[in-house]
Coordinates of C-alpha atoms in Angstrom, one line a residue:
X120 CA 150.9 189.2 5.1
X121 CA 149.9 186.3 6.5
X122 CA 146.3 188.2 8.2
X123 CA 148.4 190.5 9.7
X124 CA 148.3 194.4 8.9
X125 CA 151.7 195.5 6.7
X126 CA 151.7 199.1 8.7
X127 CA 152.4 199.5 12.3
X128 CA 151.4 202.4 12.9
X129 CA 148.8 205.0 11.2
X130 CA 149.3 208.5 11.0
X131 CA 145.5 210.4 10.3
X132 CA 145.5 214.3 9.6
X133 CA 141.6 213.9 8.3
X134 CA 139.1 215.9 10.1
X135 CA 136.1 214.6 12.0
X136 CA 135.7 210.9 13.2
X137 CA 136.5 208.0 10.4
X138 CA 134.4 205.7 11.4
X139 CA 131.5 208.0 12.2
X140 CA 131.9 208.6 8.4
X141 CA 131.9 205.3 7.1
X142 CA 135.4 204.8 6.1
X143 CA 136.7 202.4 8.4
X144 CA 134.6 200.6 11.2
X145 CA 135.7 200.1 14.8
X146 CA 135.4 196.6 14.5
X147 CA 137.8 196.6 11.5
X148 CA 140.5 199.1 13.8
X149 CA 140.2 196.2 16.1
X150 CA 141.3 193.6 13.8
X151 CA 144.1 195.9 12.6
X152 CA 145.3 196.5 16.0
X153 CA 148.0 198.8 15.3
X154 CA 148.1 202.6 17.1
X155 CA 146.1 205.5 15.2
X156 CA 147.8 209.1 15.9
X157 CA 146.3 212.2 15.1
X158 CA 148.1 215.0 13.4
X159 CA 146.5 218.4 12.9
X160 CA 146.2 220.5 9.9
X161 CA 144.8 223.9 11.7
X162 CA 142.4 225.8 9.9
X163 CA 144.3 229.4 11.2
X164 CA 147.6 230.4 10.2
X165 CA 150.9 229.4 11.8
X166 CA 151.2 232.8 13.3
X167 CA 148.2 232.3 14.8
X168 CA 148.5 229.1 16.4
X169 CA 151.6 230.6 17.7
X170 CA 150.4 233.7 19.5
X171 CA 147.1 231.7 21.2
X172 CA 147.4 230.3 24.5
X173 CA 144.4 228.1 23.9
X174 CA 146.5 226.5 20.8
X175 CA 143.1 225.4 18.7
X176 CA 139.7 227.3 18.9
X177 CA 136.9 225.7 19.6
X178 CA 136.2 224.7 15.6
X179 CA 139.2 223.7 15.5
X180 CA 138.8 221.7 18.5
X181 CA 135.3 220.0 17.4
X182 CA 136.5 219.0 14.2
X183 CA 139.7 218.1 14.5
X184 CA 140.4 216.4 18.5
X185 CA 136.5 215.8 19.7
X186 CA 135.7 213.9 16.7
X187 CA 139.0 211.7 15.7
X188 CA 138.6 210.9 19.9
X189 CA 135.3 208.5 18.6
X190 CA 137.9 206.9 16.7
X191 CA 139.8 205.5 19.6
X192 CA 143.1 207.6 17.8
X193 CA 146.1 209.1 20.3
X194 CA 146.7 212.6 19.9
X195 CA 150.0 214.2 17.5
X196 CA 150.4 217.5 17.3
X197 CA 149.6 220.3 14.3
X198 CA 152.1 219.2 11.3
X199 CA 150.6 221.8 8.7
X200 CA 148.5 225.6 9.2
X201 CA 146.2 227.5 6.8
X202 CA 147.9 230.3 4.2
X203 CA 146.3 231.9 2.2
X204 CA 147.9 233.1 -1.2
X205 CA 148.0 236.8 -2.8
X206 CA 145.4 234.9 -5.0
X207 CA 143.2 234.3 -2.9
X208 CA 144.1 230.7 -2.9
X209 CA 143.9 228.3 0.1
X210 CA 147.6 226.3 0.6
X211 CA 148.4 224.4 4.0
X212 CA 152.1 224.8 4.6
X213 CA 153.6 222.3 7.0
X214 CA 154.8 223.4 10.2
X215 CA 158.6 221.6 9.9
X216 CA 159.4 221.5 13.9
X217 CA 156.1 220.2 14.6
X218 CA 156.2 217.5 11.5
X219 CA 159.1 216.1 12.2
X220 CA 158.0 215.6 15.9
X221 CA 155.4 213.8 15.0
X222 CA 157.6 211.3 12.7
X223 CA 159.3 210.7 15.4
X224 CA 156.3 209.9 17.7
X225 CA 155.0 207.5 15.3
X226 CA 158.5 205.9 15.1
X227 CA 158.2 205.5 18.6
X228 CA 154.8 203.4 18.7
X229 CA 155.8 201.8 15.3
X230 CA 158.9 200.0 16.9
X231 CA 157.3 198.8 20.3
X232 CA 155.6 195.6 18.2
X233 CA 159.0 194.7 16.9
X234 CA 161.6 195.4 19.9
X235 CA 162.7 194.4 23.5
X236 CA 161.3 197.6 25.0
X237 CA 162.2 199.2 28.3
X238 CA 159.6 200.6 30.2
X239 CA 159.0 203.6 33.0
X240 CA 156.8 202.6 35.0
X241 CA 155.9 206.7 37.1
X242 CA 153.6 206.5 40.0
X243 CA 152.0 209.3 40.9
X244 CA 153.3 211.0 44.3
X245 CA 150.8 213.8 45.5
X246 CA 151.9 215.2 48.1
X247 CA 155.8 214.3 47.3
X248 CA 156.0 212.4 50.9
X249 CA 156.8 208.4 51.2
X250 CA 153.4 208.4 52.4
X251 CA 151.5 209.5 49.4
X252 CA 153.6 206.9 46.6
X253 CA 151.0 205.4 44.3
X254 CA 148.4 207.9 45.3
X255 CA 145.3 207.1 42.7
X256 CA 141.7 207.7 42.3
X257 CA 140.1 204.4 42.6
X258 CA 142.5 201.8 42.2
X259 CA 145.3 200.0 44.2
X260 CA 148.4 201.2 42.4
X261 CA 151.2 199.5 43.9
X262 CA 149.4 195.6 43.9
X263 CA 148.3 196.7 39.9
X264 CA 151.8 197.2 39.3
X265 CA 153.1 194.4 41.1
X266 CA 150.6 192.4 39.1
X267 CA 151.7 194.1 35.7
X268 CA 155.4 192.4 36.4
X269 CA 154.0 189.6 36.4
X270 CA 152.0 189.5 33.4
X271 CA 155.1 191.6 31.7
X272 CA 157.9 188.9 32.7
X273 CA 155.0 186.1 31.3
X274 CA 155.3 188.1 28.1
X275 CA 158.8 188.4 27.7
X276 CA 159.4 191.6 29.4
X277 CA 162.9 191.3 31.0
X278 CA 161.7 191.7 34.9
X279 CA 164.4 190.5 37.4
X280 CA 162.4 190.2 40.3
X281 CA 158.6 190.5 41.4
X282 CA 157.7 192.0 44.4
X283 CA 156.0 189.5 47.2
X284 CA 153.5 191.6 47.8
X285 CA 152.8 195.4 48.4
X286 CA 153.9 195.8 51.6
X287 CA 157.4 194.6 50.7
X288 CA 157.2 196.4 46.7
X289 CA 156.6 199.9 49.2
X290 CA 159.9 199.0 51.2
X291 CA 161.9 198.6 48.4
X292 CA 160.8 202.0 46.8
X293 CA 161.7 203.8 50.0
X294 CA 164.9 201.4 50.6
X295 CA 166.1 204.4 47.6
X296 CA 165.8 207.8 46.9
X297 CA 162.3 209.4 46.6
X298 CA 160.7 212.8 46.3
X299 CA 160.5 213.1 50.0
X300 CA 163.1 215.4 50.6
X301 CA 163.1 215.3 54.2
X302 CA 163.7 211.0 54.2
X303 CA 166.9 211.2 51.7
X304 CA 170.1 209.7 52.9
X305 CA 173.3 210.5 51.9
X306 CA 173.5 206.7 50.6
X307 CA 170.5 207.3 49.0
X308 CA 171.8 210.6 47.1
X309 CA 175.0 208.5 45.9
X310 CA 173.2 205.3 44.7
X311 CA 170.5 207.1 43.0
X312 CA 170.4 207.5 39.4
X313 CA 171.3 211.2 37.8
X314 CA 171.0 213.1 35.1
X315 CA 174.4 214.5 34.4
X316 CA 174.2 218.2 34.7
X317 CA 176.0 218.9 31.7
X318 CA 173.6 216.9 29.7
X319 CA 170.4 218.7 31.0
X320 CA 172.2 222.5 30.5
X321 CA 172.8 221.3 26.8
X322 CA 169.6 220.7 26.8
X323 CA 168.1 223.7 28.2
X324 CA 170.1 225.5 26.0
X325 CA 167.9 224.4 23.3
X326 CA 164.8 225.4 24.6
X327 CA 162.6 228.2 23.4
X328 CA 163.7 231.3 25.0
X329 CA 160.7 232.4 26.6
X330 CA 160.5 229.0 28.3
X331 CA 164.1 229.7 29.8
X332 CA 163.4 233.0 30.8
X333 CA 160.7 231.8 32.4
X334 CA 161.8 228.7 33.9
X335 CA 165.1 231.2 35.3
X336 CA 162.5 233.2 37.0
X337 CA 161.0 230.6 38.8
X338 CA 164.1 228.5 39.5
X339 CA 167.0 230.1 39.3
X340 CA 169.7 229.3 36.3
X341 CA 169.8 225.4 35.3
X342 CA 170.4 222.7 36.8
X343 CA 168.4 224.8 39.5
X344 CA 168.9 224.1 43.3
X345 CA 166.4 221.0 44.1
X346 CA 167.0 217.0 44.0
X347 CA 171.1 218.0 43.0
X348 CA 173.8 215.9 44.4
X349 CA 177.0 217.3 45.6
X350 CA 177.9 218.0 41.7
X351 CA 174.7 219.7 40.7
X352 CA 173.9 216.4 39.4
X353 CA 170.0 215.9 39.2
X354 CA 168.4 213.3 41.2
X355 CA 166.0 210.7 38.8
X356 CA 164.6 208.6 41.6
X357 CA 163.5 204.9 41.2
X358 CA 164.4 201.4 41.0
X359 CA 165.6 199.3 38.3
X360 CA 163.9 196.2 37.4
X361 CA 165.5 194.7 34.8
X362 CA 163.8 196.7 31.5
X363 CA 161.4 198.3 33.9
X364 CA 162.7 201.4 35.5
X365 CA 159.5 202.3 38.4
X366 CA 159.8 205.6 39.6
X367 CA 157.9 208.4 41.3
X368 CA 156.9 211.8 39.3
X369 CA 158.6 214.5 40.0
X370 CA 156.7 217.5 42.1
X371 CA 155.4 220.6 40.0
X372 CA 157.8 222.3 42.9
X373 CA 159.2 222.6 45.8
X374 CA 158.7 225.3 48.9
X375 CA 155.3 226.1 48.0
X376 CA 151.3 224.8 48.5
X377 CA 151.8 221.2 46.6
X378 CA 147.8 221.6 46.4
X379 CA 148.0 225.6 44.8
X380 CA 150.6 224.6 42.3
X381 CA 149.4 221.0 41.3
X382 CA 147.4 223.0 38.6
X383 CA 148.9 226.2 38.5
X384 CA 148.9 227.1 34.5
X385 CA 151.8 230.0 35.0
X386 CA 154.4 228.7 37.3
X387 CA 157.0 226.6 35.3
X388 CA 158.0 222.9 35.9
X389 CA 161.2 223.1 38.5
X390 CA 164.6 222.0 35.7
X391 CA 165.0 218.4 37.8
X392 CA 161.1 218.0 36.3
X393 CA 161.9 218.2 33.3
X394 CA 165.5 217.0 33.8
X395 CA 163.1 213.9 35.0
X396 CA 161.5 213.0 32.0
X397 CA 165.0 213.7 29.8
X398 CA 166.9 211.0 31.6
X399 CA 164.3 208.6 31.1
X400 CA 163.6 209.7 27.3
X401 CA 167.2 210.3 26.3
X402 CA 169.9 208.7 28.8
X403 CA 168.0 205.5 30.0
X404 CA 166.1 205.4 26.6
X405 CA 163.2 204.3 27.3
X406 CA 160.7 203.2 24.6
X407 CA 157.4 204.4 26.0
X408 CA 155.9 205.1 29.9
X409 CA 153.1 204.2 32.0
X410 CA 151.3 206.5 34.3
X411 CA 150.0 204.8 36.6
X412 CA 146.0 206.0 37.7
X413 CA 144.2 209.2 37.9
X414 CA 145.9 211.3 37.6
X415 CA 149.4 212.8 37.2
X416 CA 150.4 216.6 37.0
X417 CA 152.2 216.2 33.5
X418 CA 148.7 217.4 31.2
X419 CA 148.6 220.6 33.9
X420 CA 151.9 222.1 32.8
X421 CA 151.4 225.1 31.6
X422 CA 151.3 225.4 27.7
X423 CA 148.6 225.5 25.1
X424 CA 145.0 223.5 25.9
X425 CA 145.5 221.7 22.6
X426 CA 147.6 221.7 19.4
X427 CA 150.6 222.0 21.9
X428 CA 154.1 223.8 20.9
X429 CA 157.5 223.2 22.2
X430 CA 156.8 226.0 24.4
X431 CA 154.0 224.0 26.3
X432 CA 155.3 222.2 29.2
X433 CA 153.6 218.7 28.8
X434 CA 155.2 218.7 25.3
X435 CA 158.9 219.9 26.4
X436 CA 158.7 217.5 29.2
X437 CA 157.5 214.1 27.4
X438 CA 158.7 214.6 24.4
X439 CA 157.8 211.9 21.7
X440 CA 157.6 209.1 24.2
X441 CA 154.4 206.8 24.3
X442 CA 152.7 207.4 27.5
X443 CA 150.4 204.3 28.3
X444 CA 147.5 206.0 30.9
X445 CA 145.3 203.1 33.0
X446 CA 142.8 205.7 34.0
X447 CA 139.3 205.9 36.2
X448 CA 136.7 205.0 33.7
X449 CA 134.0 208.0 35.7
X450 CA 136.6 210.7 36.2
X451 CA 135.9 212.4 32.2
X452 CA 137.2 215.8 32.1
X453 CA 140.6 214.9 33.7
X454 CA 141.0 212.0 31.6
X455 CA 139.9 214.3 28.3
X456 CA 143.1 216.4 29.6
X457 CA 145.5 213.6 29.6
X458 CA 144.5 212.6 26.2
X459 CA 144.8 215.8 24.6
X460 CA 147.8 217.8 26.5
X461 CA 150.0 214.2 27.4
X462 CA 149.0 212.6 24.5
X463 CA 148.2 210.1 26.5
X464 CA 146.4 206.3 25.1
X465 CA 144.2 205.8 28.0
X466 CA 143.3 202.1 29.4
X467 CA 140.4 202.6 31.2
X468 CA 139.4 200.7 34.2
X469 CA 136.7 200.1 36.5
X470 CA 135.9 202.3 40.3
X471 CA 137.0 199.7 43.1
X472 CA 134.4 197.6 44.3
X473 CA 133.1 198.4 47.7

């Protein structure tokens, strides 16, 4: 109606790139400008796609992530796997957890034209000192954010205050809790926002059970020992800003080599990680997040390479929020990562001038 598309969001389970074939034009997804996801049907059986720690062979992978990627299109998930019948029949059954995820995904990016959204806003914090917040490849984090107020309160964004400049937007980070473990105050600890403990053991409780087992082994029995307040409350640093909650990401861990375990594809997120991204999702509410620069240690957790399960960290962790990515133009392989295991849209931007 009135030049404007009638869909808000597109859901694509084709194969191979859609403009590359003819069907649609880049120039026409332009005009359209509404979010293209990716669901996959797999060409192995459910069982399969189960058991393989890759998650989609390297077919599977051509055809069905490479190509759609020409597309400009934001990853889903598998919704349907191969069967074959006593006939000798081809079917595709749908894989129901794994469909009805990606409903809700596309819900998600649907509804940001049409709502008063609140935002996370997650700098990046290797190693988790003070010193490192805002750590990015190539761009100046904490004045791009301040900036990013700006432009949000301009749009309509409810932003209570701006920042003067970076100097003072750092102070006020550190004014509350952090990641730095060593700098937390006891005022700090009480004014900080929590997950209730309660609410993140419920939620544990629904996880797969070699995820438990395994997180359990890493980090003792939930809520775990790190970032707790005196109630076993977990910590969820950060300030609020209105709509805009801006936060630091939690560590991969605590105690251990913060370089080793950055990308360490066996040892489990620590249960205030995940606790993390479950406060923000499900108790703040947030409608989608922005990572802020290259790069972030969500699309390291272990889990599948692509096609992710529930049993995949980056999945369990996100969830079916949007995750908005301004990313180093240059920096390819890590940003091919974010795409495919955060489901991340990428904004690419330009190196710093020198």
């Amino acid at each position: 109606a009135d030049g404007k598309p009638a869909v808000d969001v597109i859901v694509n389970i084709l194969k191979f790139s859609f403009t590359a074939s003819g069907s649609i034009t880049k120039e026409e997804l332009k005009e359209i400008s509404i979010p293209v996801l990716e669901g996959y049907s797999l060409i192995m059986p459910e069982e399969e796609w189960a058991k393989s720690k890759e998650g989609m062979n390297p077919v599977e992978i051509s055809i069905s992530v490479s190509m759609p990627e020409f597309d400009g299109i934001i990853h889903g998930v598998p919704v349907a796997a191969k069967h074959m019948k006593e006939n000798g029949e081809v079917e595709y059954l749908p894989i129901s957890e794994r469909m009805a995820f990606m409903v809700s995904k596309a819900k998600k990016w649907a509804l940001l034209r049409s709502k008063e959204n609140k935002i996370a806003i997650i700098f990046h914090n290797y190693a988790p000192t003070n010193a490192s917040i805002g750590s990015a490849v190539g761009l100046d984090s904490i004045e791009s954010i301040r900036l990013l107020l700006q432009r949000m309160k301009k749009e309509g964004y409810r932003v209570d205050f701006i920042p003067e400049d970076t100097e003072s937007f750092i102070k006020t980070l550190t004014a509350h809790a952090t990641n730095d473990i060593s700098m937390l105050t006891d005022k700090q600890v009480e004014e900080c926002n929590k997950n209730f403990s309660k609410a993140y053991i419920d939620f544990f409780a629904t996880f797969p059970e070699s995820v438990k087992r395994q997180m359990e082994k890493d980090w003792e029995e939930a809520p775990g020992k790190v970032m707790l307040d005196d109630y076993k409350n977990l910590l969820v640093p950060g300030i609020m800003d209105g709509n805009i909650f801006v936060t630091v990401q939690a560590p991969r861990g605590y105690g251990m080599d913060p370089a080793k375990i950055y990308h360490d594809p066996y040892v489990a997120p620590t249960h205030q990680y995940i606790s993390f991204y479950q406060w923000i999702r499900d108790e703040w509410k947030a409608d989608a997040v922005i990572h802020v620069g290259t790069h972030g240690n969500l699309e390291w957790l272990p889990g599948k390479g692509a096609g992710l399960d529930r049993k995949s960290y980056p999945d369990l962790s996100l969830g079916d929020l949007p995750n908005i990515y301004p990313y180093h133009m240059t920096i390819t392989g890590e940003g091919i990562q974010a795409k495919r295991r955060s489901a991340a849209c990428l904004v690419d931007h330009l190196p710093a001038p020198l």
